[in-house]
mmCIF file of C-alpha atoms and ligand atoms in Angstrom:
data_model
loop_
_atom_site.group_PDB
_atom_site.id
_atom_site.type_symbol
_atom_site.label_atom_id
_atom_site.label_comp_id
_atom_site.label_asym_id
_atom_site.label_seq_id
_atom_site.Cartn_x
_atom_site.Cartn_y
_atom_site.Cartn_z
ATOM 1 C CA MET A 1 -22.646 37.744 -23.804
ATOM 2 C CA SER A 2 -23.389 41.476 -23.639
ATOM 3 C CA ALA A 3 -21.963 43.724 -20.900
ATOM 4 C CA PRO A 4 -23.923 43.699 -17.645
ATOM 5 C CA LEU A 5 -26.494 46.436 -17.116
ATOM 6 C CA ARG A 6 -25.267 48.921 -14.516
ATOM 7 C CA LEU A 7 -27.878 49.600 -11.847
ATOM 8 C CA ALA A 8 -27.986 52.337 -9.251
ATOM 9 C CA ILE A 9 -29.691 51.259 -6.025
ATOM 10 C CA LEU A 10 -31.415 54.089 -4.168
ATOM 11 C CA GLY A 11 -32.358 53.194 -0.585
ATOM 12 C CA THR A 12 -30.682 50.535 1.530
ATOM 13 C CA GLY A 13 -33.473 49.592 3.961
ATOM 14 C CA ARG A 14 -35.576 46.438 3.921
ATOM 15 C CA MET A 15 -36.362 46.448 0.201
ATOM 16 C CA GLY A 16 -33.066 47.959 -0.972
ATOM 17 C CA ARG A 17 -31.229 45.106 0.707
ATOM 18 C CA ILE A 18 -33.467 42.505 -0.961
ATOM 19 C CA ARG A 19 -33.021 44.175 -4.352
ATOM 20 C CA ALA A 20 -29.247 44.270 -3.908
ATOM 21 C CA GLN A 21 -29.162 40.521 -3.210
ATOM 22 C CA HIS A 22 -31.097 39.651 -6.366
ATOM 23 C CA ILE A 23 -29.241 42.146 -8.544
ATOM 24 C CA PHE A 24 -25.887 40.879 -7.247
ATOM 25 C CA ALA A 25 -26.930 37.277 -7.989
ATOM 26 C CA SER A 26 -27.900 38.008 -11.607
ATOM 27 C CA PRO A 27 -25.277 37.799 -14.377
ATOM 28 C CA ARG A 28 -27.300 40.395 -16.300
ATOM 29 C CA PHE A 29 -26.522 43.170 -13.782
ATOM 30 C CA GLU A 30 -23.722 44.978 -12.081
ATOM 31 C CA ILE A 31 -24.358 47.262 -9.099
ATOM 32 C CA ALA A 32 -22.999 50.611 -10.316
ATOM 33 C CA CYS A 33 -23.578 52.510 -7.088
ATOM 34 C CA VAL A 34 -25.478 52.469 -3.815
ATOM 35 C CA ILE A 35 -27.183 55.643 -2.607
ATOM 36 C CA ASP A 36 -28.854 56.445 0.703
ATOM 37 C CA VAL A 37 -29.409 59.670 2.653
ATOM 38 C CA ASN A 38 -27.686 57.768 5.407
ATOM 39 C CA LEU A 39 -24.109 57.575 4.105
ATOM 40 C CA GLN A 40 -23.106 54.902 6.582
ATOM 41 C CA ALA A 41 -25.980 52.677 5.428
ATOM 42 C CA ALA A 42 -24.971 53.203 1.781
ATOM 43 C CA GLN A 43 -21.357 52.372 2.589
ATOM 44 C CA SER A 44 -22.339 49.274 4.520
ATOM 45 C CA LEU A 45 -24.489 47.805 1.723
ATOM 46 C CA ALA A 46 -21.891 48.777 -0.907
ATOM 47 C CA SER A 47 -19.108 47.027 0.956
ATOM 48 C CA GLU A 48 -21.258 43.922 1.524
ATOM 49 C CA PHE A 49 -21.695 43.588 -2.257
ATOM 50 C CA ARG A 50 -18.159 44.694 -3.132
ATOM 51 C CA VAL A 51 -19.340 47.941 -4.775
ATOM 52 C CA LYS A 52 -16.856 50.824 -4.834
ATOM 53 C CA ASN A 53 -19.339 53.649 -5.418
ATOM 54 C CA PHE A 54 -21.625 54.873 -2.672
ATOM 55 C CA SER A 55 -23.004 58.290 -1.805
ATOM 56 C CA THR A 56 -25.954 60.293 -0.545
ATOM 57 C CA THR A 57 -26.716 61.665 -4.029
ATOM 58 C CA LEU A 58 -27.480 59.990 -7.327
ATOM 59 C CA SER A 59 -25.890 62.721 -9.423
ATOM 60 C CA ASP A 60 -22.398 61.511 -8.491
ATOM 61 C CA PHE A 61 -22.581 58.454 -10.776
ATOM 62 C CA ASP A 62 -23.330 57.008 -14.193
ATOM 63 C CA TYR A 63 -25.765 54.086 -14.558
ATOM 64 C CA ASP A 64 -28.075 52.362 -17.081
ATOM 65 C CA GLY A 65 -31.061 51.903 -14.775
ATOM 66 C CA LEU A 66 -32.282 52.920 -11.332
ATOM 67 C CA VAL A 67 -33.914 50.840 -8.594
ATOM 68 C CA VAL A 68 -35.820 53.013 -6.116
ATOM 69 C CA SER A 69 -36.333 51.390 -2.707
ATOM 70 C CA THR A 70 -36.809 54.523 -0.637
ATOM 71 C CA PRO A 71 -39.973 55.482 1.284
ATOM 72 C CA THR A 72 -42.964 56.177 -0.956
ATOM 73 C CA PHE A 73 -43.056 59.944 -0.320
ATOM 74 C CA THR A 74 -39.548 60.272 -1.863
ATOM 75 C CA HIS A 75 -40.319 58.439 -5.139
ATOM 76 C CA ILE A 76 -41.197 61.523 -7.192
ATOM 77 C CA SER A 77 -37.999 63.337 -6.261
ATOM 78 C CA ALA A 78 -36.064 60.158 -7.112
ATOM 79 C CA ILE A 79 -37.573 60.265 -10.607
ATOM 80 C CA GLU A 80 -36.650 63.950 -10.898
ATOM 81 C CA ASP A 81 -33.071 63.245 -9.798
ATOM 82 C CA CYS A 82 -32.604 60.242 -12.100
ATOM 83 C CA ARG A 83 -30.616 60.504 -15.318
ATOM 84 C CA ASP A 84 -32.815 61.080 -18.391
ATOM 85 C CA SER A 85 -33.811 58.146 -20.590
ATOM 86 C CA VAL A 86 -32.915 55.312 -18.219
ATOM 87 C CA PRO A 87 -35.593 52.883 -16.986
ATOM 88 C CA ILE A 88 -36.616 53.138 -13.318
ATOM 89 C CA PHE A 89 -37.878 50.301 -11.153
ATOM 90 C CA LEU A 90 -39.903 51.579 -8.168
ATOM 91 C CA GLU A 91 -41.243 49.748 -5.166
ATOM 92 C CA LYS A 92 -45.010 49.864 -4.858
ATOM 93 C CA PRO A 93 -46.737 52.214 -4.493
ATOM 94 C CA ILE A 94 -45.314 54.723 -6.960
ATOM 95 C CA ALA A 95 -46.866 57.532 -4.931
ATOM 96 C CA GLU A 96 -49.313 57.933 -2.085
ATOM 97 C CA ASP A 97 -52.337 58.884 -4.196
ATOM 98 C CA ALA A 98 -53.629 58.949 -7.763
ATOM 99 C CA GLU A 99 -52.503 62.537 -8.337
ATOM 100 C CA GLY A 100 -48.957 61.671 -7.223
ATOM 101 C CA ILE A 101 -48.876 58.626 -9.500
ATOM 102 C CA ARG A 102 -50.025 60.725 -12.483
ATOM 103 C CA ARG A 103 -47.335 63.301 -11.716
ATOM 104 C CA ALA A 104 -44.681 60.601 -11.412
ATOM 105 C CA PHE A 105 -45.535 59.151 -14.842
ATOM 106 C CA GLU A 106 -45.772 62.629 -16.364
ATOM 107 C CA ILE A 107 -42.332 63.670 -15.074
ATOM 108 C CA ALA A 108 -40.840 60.345 -16.153
ATOM 109 C CA GLY A 109 -42.506 60.601 -19.570
ATOM 110 C CA LYS A 110 -40.978 64.057 -20.190
ATOM 111 C CA LYS A 111 -37.512 62.807 -19.205
ATOM 112 C CA GLY A 112 -37.804 59.586 -21.214
ATOM 113 C CA ASN A 113 -37.680 57.337 -18.140
ATOM 114 C CA LYS A 114 -39.846 54.198 -18.245
ATOM 115 C CA LEU A 115 -41.449 53.523 -14.838
ATOM 116 C CA CYS A 116 -41.709 49.909 -13.684
ATOM 117 C CA CYS A 117 -43.742 49.411 -10.510
ATOM 118 C CA GLY A 118 -43.075 46.255 -8.475
ATOM 119 C CA PHE A 119 -46.078 44.126 -7.582
ATOM 120 C CA GLN A 120 -44.374 40.807 -6.869
ATOM 121 C CA ARG A 121 -47.441 38.546 -7.115
ATOM 122 C CA ARG A 122 -47.393 39.132 -10.868
ATOM 123 C CA PHE A 123 -43.933 37.511 -10.975
ATOM 124 C CA ASP A 124 -44.453 34.712 -8.460
ATOM 125 C CA ASP A 125 -44.637 31.225 -10.030
ATOM 126 C CA THR A 126 -47.517 30.071 -7.806
ATOM 127 C CA TYR A 127 -49.614 33.237 -8.115
ATOM 128 C CA VAL A 128 -48.961 33.315 -11.876
ATOM 129 C CA ALA A 129 -49.989 29.636 -12.239
ATOM 130 C CA GLY A 130 -53.257 30.386 -10.417
ATOM 131 C CA SER A 131 -53.858 33.484 -12.489
ATOM 132 C CA THR A 132 -53.171 31.662 -15.759
ATOM 133 C CA LYS A 133 -55.801 28.997 -14.981
ATOM 134 C CA VAL A 134 -58.398 31.693 -14.317
ATOM 135 C CA LYS A 135 -57.418 33.650 -17.432
ATOM 136 C CA ASN A 136 -57.635 30.453 -19.532
ATOM 137 C CA GLY A 137 -61.251 30.038 -18.438
ATOM 138 C CA GLU A 138 -60.583 26.758 -16.603
ATOM 139 C CA ILE A 139 -62.989 27.673 -13.762
ATOM 140 C CA GLY A 140 -65.566 29.447 -15.934
ATOM 141 C CA LYS A 141 -66.779 32.859 -14.846
ATOM 142 C CA VAL A 142 -65.259 33.907 -11.522
ATOM 143 C CA VAL A 143 -68.004 34.898 -9.120
ATOM 144 C CA ASN A 144 -65.987 35.319 -5.945
ATOM 145 C CA CYS A 145 -62.409 35.692 -4.794
ATOM 146 C CA ASN A 146 -61.214 35.344 -1.192
ATOM 147 C CA VAL A 147 -57.809 36.619 -0.129
ATOM 148 C CA ILE A 148 -55.970 36.152 3.170
ATOM 149 C CA PHE A 149 -52.969 38.365 3.928
ATOM 150 C CA GLY A 150 -51.450 37.428 7.279
ATOM 151 C CA ASP A 151 -48.385 39.581 7.876
ATOM 152 C CA HIS A 152 -45.415 38.221 9.810
ATOM 153 C CA PRO A 153 -43.522 39.108 11.896
ATOM 154 C CA CYS A 154 -46.027 41.456 13.525
ATOM 155 C CA PRO A 155 -44.683 45.018 13.342
ATOM 156 C CA SER A 156 -44.079 46.761 16.643
ATOM 157 C CA ILE A 157 -46.861 48.776 18.242
ATOM 158 C CA GLU A 158 -44.666 51.883 17.731
ATOM 159 C CA PHE A 159 -44.448 51.195 13.973
ATOM 160 C CA LEU A 160 -48.192 50.671 13.715
ATOM 161 C CA LYS A 161 -48.944 53.804 15.709
ATOM 162 C CA GLU A 162 -46.626 55.930 13.536
ATOM 163 C CA GLY A 163 -48.021 54.795 10.206
ATOM 164 C CA GLY A 164 -48.322 51.472 8.504
ATOM 165 C CA ASP A 165 -51.884 51.975 7.234
ATOM 166 C CA ILE A 166 -53.152 48.439 6.631
ATOM 167 C CA PHE A 167 -55.197 49.507 3.576
ATOM 168 C CA MET A 168 -52.204 51.229 1.947
ATOM 169 C CA ASP A 169 -49.405 48.874 3.017
ATOM 170 C CA LEU A 170 -50.942 45.424 2.574
ATOM 171 C CA ALA A 171 -54.050 45.554 0.397
ATOM 172 C CA PRO A 172 -52.516 46.957 -2.850
ATOM 173 C CA HIS A 173 -50.597 43.719 -3.548
ATOM 174 C CA ASP A 174 -53.730 41.586 -3.696
ATOM 175 C CA ILE A 175 -55.948 44.233 -5.279
ATOM 176 C CA ASP A 176 -53.495 44.429 -8.189
ATOM 177 C CA TYR A 177 -53.134 40.650 -8.453
ATOM 178 C CA VAL A 178 -56.851 39.875 -8.346
ATOM 179 C CA LEU A 179 -57.851 42.609 -10.792
ATOM 180 C CA ASN A 180 -55.111 41.644 -13.230
ATOM 181 C CA THR A 181 -56.265 38.015 -13.000
ATOM 182 C CA LEU A 182 -59.930 38.905 -13.511
ATOM 183 C CA ASP A 183 -59.211 41.644 -16.072
ATOM 184 C CA ASP A 184 -61.650 43.737 -14.067
ATOM 185 C CA LYS A 185 -61.906 46.875 -11.938
ATOM 186 C CA ILE A 186 -63.461 47.557 -8.540
ATOM 187 C CA LYS A 187 -66.806 49.375 -8.521
ATOM 188 C CA ASN A 188 -67.258 49.885 -4.790
ATOM 189 C CA VAL A 189 -65.836 48.794 -1.439
ATOM 190 C CA TYR A 190 -66.924 48.352 2.141
ATOM 191 C CA ALA A 191 -64.180 48.016 4.756
ATOM 192 C CA THR A 192 -64.141 47.301 8.434
ATOM 193 C CA GLY A 193 -61.426 46.494 10.942
ATOM 194 C CA CYS A 194 -60.389 46.024 14.552
ATOM 195 C CA SER A 195 -57.384 46.287 16.873
ATOM 196 C CA SER A 196 -55.840 43.192 18.427
ATOM 197 C CA ASP A 197 -54.289 45.205 21.239
ATOM 198 C CA PRO A 198 -55.828 47.697 23.693
ATOM 199 C CA VAL A 199 -52.946 50.157 23.143
ATOM 200 C CA LEU A 200 -53.643 50.177 19.394
ATOM 201 C CA LYS A 201 -57.360 50.500 20.010
ATOM 202 C CA GLU A 202 -56.770 53.466 22.293
ATOM 203 C CA ALA A 203 -54.606 55.063 19.559
ATOM 204 C CA GLY A 204 -57.288 54.393 16.924
ATOM 205 C CA VAL A 205 -55.041 52.036 14.936
ATOM 206 C CA ILE A 206 -56.443 48.877 13.384
ATOM 207 C CA ASP A 207 -54.181 45.921 12.675
ATOM 208 C CA ASN A 208 -56.887 43.654 11.258
ATOM 209 C CA ALA A 209 -59.234 44.564 8.426
ATOM 210 C CA THR A 210 -61.534 43.166 5.776
ATOM 211 C CA ILE A 211 -62.424 44.800 2.469
ATOM 212 C CA ILE A 212 -65.477 43.602 0.571
ATOM 213 C CA CYS A 213 -65.477 44.695 -3.059
ATOM 214 C CA GLU A 214 -67.910 44.535 -5.950
ATOM 215 C CA THR A 215 -66.249 44.499 -9.357
ATOM 216 C CA VAL A 216 -67.427 46.243 -12.502
ATOM 217 C CA LYS A 217 -68.003 42.867 -14.204
ATOM 218 C CA GLY A 218 -70.077 41.633 -11.259
ATOM 219 C CA SER A 219 -67.813 39.457 -9.059
ATOM 220 C CA THR A 220 -67.212 39.879 -5.346
ATOM 221 C CA VAL A 221 -63.730 40.090 -3.817
ATOM 222 C CA ASN A 222 -63.043 39.750 -0.072
ATOM 223 C CA ILE A 223 -59.625 40.710 1.226
ATOM 224 C CA THR A 224 -58.915 39.865 4.864
ATOM 225 C CA MET A 225 -55.684 41.235 6.310
ATOM 226 C CA SER A 226 -53.984 40.825 9.642
ATOM 227 C CA ARG A 227 -50.800 42.251 11.113
ATOM 228 C CA SER A 228 -51.034 39.749 13.922
ATOM 229 C CA ALA A 229 -50.390 36.430 12.149
ATOM 230 C CA GLU A 230 -48.202 35.045 14.954
ATOM 231 C CA TYR A 231 -47.741 31.696 13.183
ATOM 232 C CA GLY A 232 -45.905 32.808 10.010
ATOM 233 C CA TYR A 233 -46.357 34.649 6.723
ATOM 234 C CA ASP A 234 -49.825 33.562 5.632
ATOM 235 C CA GLN A 235 -50.608 34.405 1.998
ATOM 236 C CA ARG A 236 -53.554 32.714 0.303
ATOM 237 C CA CYS A 237 -55.978 33.434 -2.462
ATOM 238 C CA GLU A 238 -58.940 31.458 -3.801
ATOM 239 C CA PHE A 239 -60.996 32.085 -6.933
ATOM 240 C CA PHE A 240 -64.466 30.507 -7.158
ATOM 241 C CA GLY A 241 -65.902 30.150 -10.651
ATOM 242 C CA THR A 242 -68.979 28.676 -12.293
ATOM 243 C CA LYS A 243 -66.960 25.575 -13.305
ATOM 244 C CA GLY A 244 -64.470 25.156 -10.458
ATOM 245 C CA SER A 245 -62.071 26.921 -8.150
ATOM 246 C CA VAL A 246 -58.382 27.773 -8.035
ATOM 247 C CA HIS A 247 -56.484 27.923 -4.777
ATOM 248 C CA VAL A 248 -53.166 29.768 -4.500
ATOM 249 C CA GLY A 249 -51.672 28.165 -1.422
ATOM 250 C CA ASN A 250 -49.211 28.964 1.305
ATOM 251 C CA TYR A 251 -45.482 28.331 1.420
ATOM 252 C CA PRO A 252 -44.121 26.314 4.316
ATOM 253 C CA LYS A 253 -40.529 26.789 5.425
ATOM 254 C CA HIS A 254 -39.871 23.234 4.201
ATOM 255 C CA HIS A 255 -41.933 20.392 2.749
ATOM 256 C CA ALA A 256 -41.203 17.537 5.192
ATOM 257 C CA VAL A 257 -44.400 16.128 6.722
ATOM 258 C CA LEU A 258 -44.574 13.953 9.842
ATOM 259 C CA SER A 259 -47.456 11.475 10.057
ATOM 260 C CA ASN A 260 -47.966 9.503 13.280
ATOM 261 C CA SER A 261 -50.735 8.456 15.631
ATOM 262 C CA SER A 262 -51.103 12.056 16.853
ATOM 263 C CA GLY A 263 -51.863 13.366 13.384
ATOM 264 C CA VAL A 264 -50.106 14.871 10.394
ATOM 265 C CA THR A 265 -47.695 17.746 11.019
ATOM 266 C CA GLY A 266 -45.864 20.004 8.597
ATOM 267 C CA SER A 267 -43.421 22.855 8.936
ATOM 268 C CA VAL A 268 -44.166 26.413 9.993
ATOM 269 C CA LEU A 269 -44.941 28.886 7.223
ATOM 270 C CA ALA A 270 -42.267 30.943 5.485
ATOM 271 C CA HIS A 271 -40.978 33.611 7.859
ATOM 272 C CA SER A 272 -41.862 36.755 5.891
ATOM 273 C CA PHE A 273 -41.975 38.377 2.448
ATOM 274 C CA PRO A 274 -38.249 38.054 1.571
ATOM 275 C CA GLN A 275 -38.468 34.276 2.068
ATOM 276 C CA ARG A 276 -41.926 33.789 0.518
ATOM 277 C CA PHE A 277 -41.357 35.993 -2.508
ATOM 278 C CA GLY A 278 -37.625 35.449 -3.167
ATOM 279 C CA GLN A 279 -38.293 33.826 -6.553
ATOM 280 C CA ALA A 280 -40.698 36.624 -7.518
ATOM 281 C CA PHE A 281 -38.246 39.364 -6.508
ATOM 282 C CA ALA A 282 -35.559 37.729 -8.689
ATOM 283 C CA LYS A 283 -38.000 37.451 -11.627
ATOM 284 C CA GLU A 284 -38.996 41.112 -11.212
ATOM 285 C CA MET A 285 -35.363 42.139 -11.624
ATOM 286 C CA ASP A 286 -34.931 39.783 -14.594
ATOM 287 C CA GLU A 287 -37.934 41.302 -16.358
ATOM 288 C CA PHE A 288 -36.626 44.772 -15.513
ATOM 289 C CA ALA A 289 -33.467 43.750 -17.412
ATOM 290 C CA ASP A 290 -35.713 42.808 -20.376
ATOM 291 C CA VAL A 291 -37.256 46.294 -20.252
ATOM 292 C CA MET A 292 -33.803 47.897 -20.062
ATOM 293 C CA GLU A 293 -32.721 45.897 -23.117
ATOM 294 C CA GLY A 294 -35.883 46.893 -25.011
ATOM 295 C CA LYS A 295 -37.122 43.299 -25.142
ATOM 296 C CA LYS A 296 -40.461 43.933 -23.450
ATOM 297 C CA GLU A 297 -42.719 46.511 -21.876
ATOM 298 C CA TRP A 298 -43.368 46.438 -18.112
ATOM 299 C CA GLU A 299 -46.788 44.883 -17.530
ATOM 300 C CA VAL A 300 -47.929 47.025 -14.563
ATOM 301 C CA THR A 301 -49.356 50.172 -16.164
ATOM 302 C CA GLN A 302 -50.012 53.695 -14.902
ATOM 303 C CA GLU A 303 -53.737 52.927 -15.029
ATOM 304 C CA ASP A 304 -53.214 49.784 -12.901
ATOM 305 C CA CYS A 305 -51.247 51.751 -10.290
ATOM 306 C CA ILE A 306 -53.844 54.516 -10.091
ATOM 307 C CA HIS A 307 -56.805 52.162 -9.801
ATOM 308 C CA VAL A 308 -55.144 50.093 -7.057
ATOM 309 C CA GLN A 309 -54.354 53.242 -5.083
ATOM 310 C CA ASN A 310 -57.918 54.518 -5.530
ATOM 311 C CA VAL A 311 -59.333 51.228 -4.225
ATOM 312 C CA ALA A 312 -56.999 51.260 -1.199
ATOM 313 C CA GLY A 313 -57.933 54.906 -0.535
ATOM 314 C CA ALA A 314 -61.654 54.153 -0.845
ATOM 315 C CA ALA A 315 -61.256 51.273 1.645
ATOM 316 C CA GLY A 316 -59.689 53.682 4.158
ATOM 317 C CA ILE A 317 -62.597 56.122 3.722
ATOM 318 C CA SER A 318 -65.137 53.303 4.020
ATOM 319 C CA TYR A 319 -63.581 52.155 7.294
ATOM 320 C CA LYS A 320 -63.529 55.676 8.754
ATOM 321 C CA GLU A 321 -67.039 56.585 7.639
ATOM 322 C CA GLY A 322 -68.656 53.172 8.092
ATOM 323 C CA ARG A 323 -70.247 53.115 4.652
ATOM 324 C CA ARG A 324 -69.852 51.590 1.215
ATOM 325 C CA VAL A 325 -67.708 53.814 -1.033
ATOM 326 C CA ASP A 326 -67.723 53.999 -4.850
ATOM 327 C CA VAL A 327 -64.291 53.864 -6.464
HETATM 328 N N1 NAD B 1 -42.940 44.798 -2.372
HETATM 329 C C1 NAD B 1 -43.023 44.648 -1.080
HETATM 330 O O1 NAD B 1 -43.424 43.600 -0.583
HETATM 331 C C2 NAD B 1 -42.604 45.788 -0.184
HETATM 332 C C3 NAD B 1 -42.320 45.515 1.171
HETATM 333 C C4 NAD B 1 -41.912 46.562 1.987
HETATM 334 C C5 NAD B 1 -41.801 47.850 1.480
HETATM 335 N N2 NAD B 1 -42.116 48.083 0.167
HETATM 336 C C6 NAD B 1 -41.968 49.450 -0.392
HETATM 337 O O2 NAD B 1 -40.570 49.720 -0.489
HETATM 338 C C7 NAD B 1 -40.296 51.094 -0.250
HETATM 339 C C8 NAD B 1 -39.219 51.176 0.839
HETATM 340 O O3 NAD B 1 -39.686 50.542 1.994
HETATM 341 P P1 NAD B 1 -38.666 49.887 3.069
HETATM 342 O O4 NAD B 1 -39.537 49.118 3.990
HETATM 343 O O5 NAD B 1 -37.534 49.223 2.374
HETATM 344 O O6 NAD B 1 -38.161 51.215 3.804
HETATM 345 P P2 NAD B 1 -36.970 51.320 4.878
HETATM 346 O O7 NAD B 1 -37.384 52.404 5.797
HETATM 347 O O8 NAD B 1 -36.602 49.998 5.433
HETATM 348 O O9 NAD B 1 -35.733 51.827 3.993
HETATM 349 C C9 NAD B 1 -35.724 53.062 3.341
HETATM 350 C C10 NAD B 1 -34.278 53.491 3.085
HETATM 351 O O10 NAD B 1 -34.311 54.639 2.241
HETATM 352 C C11 NAD B 1 -33.413 55.630 2.777
HETATM 353 N N3 NAD B 1 -33.898 56.933 2.330
HETATM 354 C C12 NAD B 1 -34.947 57.646 2.821
HETATM 355 N N4 NAD B 1 -35.132 58.765 2.086
HETATM 356 C C13 NAD B 1 -34.178 58.746 1.111
HETATM 357 C C14 NAD B 1 -33.865 59.615 0.037
HETATM 358 N N5 NAD B 1 -34.564 60.729 -0.213
HETATM 359 N N6 NAD B 1 -32.797 59.305 -0.776
HETATM 360 C C15 NAD B 1 -32.065 58.194 -0.539
HETATM 361 N N7 NAD B 1 -32.328 57.313 0.479
HETATM 362 C C16 NAD B 1 -33.380 57.591 1.270
HETATM 363 C C17 NAD B 1 -33.454 55.431 4.284
HETATM 364 O O11 NAD B 1 -32.296 55.963 4.894
HETATM 365 C C18 NAD B 1 -33.536 53.885 4.368
HETATM 366 O O12 NAD B 1 -32.239 53.304 4.346
HETATM 367 C C19 NAD B 1 -41.635 51.745 0.103
HETATM 368 O O13 NAD B 1 -42.143 52.374 -1.049
HETATM 369 C C20 NAD B 1 -42.520 50.556 0.488
HETATM 370 O O14 NAD B 1 -43.897 50.787 0.217
HETATM 371 C C21 NAD B 1 -42.486 47.088 -0.674
#
């Protein structure tokens, strides 16, 4: 067996912690170092995974690949700071707009760094099974796709007021998944939304939204998102075709079902994205190892990233201006 690939982990927040767990669990990797602007946070994650090296700067260490789990606005400087010629895995989105994404790929290209953007639905067994059936033509021509994204737990009102744009945070996952499945692009979007709480409404923040899209090949896509799914992490997607439909269903916390005279009762839904997408996060890291070893190319392209960001941006404009927007 070849020596493990040495990964640097940049960012030790929600995603950095998830990445560290999956990297630590894989025999293909070794955590070379943990970096965070917050030294204490870097030290804490490093000690949890028995890693000696931690710092606030990447330049202190040697590594074969970099995992960037810092806030989106820092991704370009992370690429600039990375060693030349090592692959980089970045959380979605690569940058906040199309221009930033182009710049990120351009800088990486000049330095010989491959950029691998994480969109976990592409690596999730259930989403991939659904996608494969559509791609194989098993439901004929897809005419409509309906997506539900119920986020859980509901972020605090403070978080939502400070940022957390629903079109930028939530929608990109499904836009990428649906378009990859349909091998299509979005032509135009109409978006609307509402606030579940008077404080949010007063602050002009929506925590529920729907995007209606027309694709270039002539299908419709509806994406309904909510930050206030009190009942669990609700992730569903349904493709309707001329010969059938494919449903990508939810994940319960467990599969035990009680049937009695009151009815049939199952478990609550998975708590949140780390639980629902654990398998996909592990697969993402495994395929990143394949890229590092030169065995495959990363399937999410620069063009994919730019189009997804353009669609999410157009949805935000549509909501603000109350009109259909061309992408
Ligand atoms: N795939 C998904 O489902 C998913 C879910 C959540 C977030 N994300 C993405 O992951 C990224 C990180 O989000 P998060 O929720 O983990 O953020 P977070 O705020 O929980 O963690 C960010 C960490 O990065 C550190 N940091 C900030 N600037 C830094 C810098 N310049 N250098 C080093 N460390 C720095 C912070 O101290 C913090 O520890 C974002 O791009 C976000 O869009 C993806």
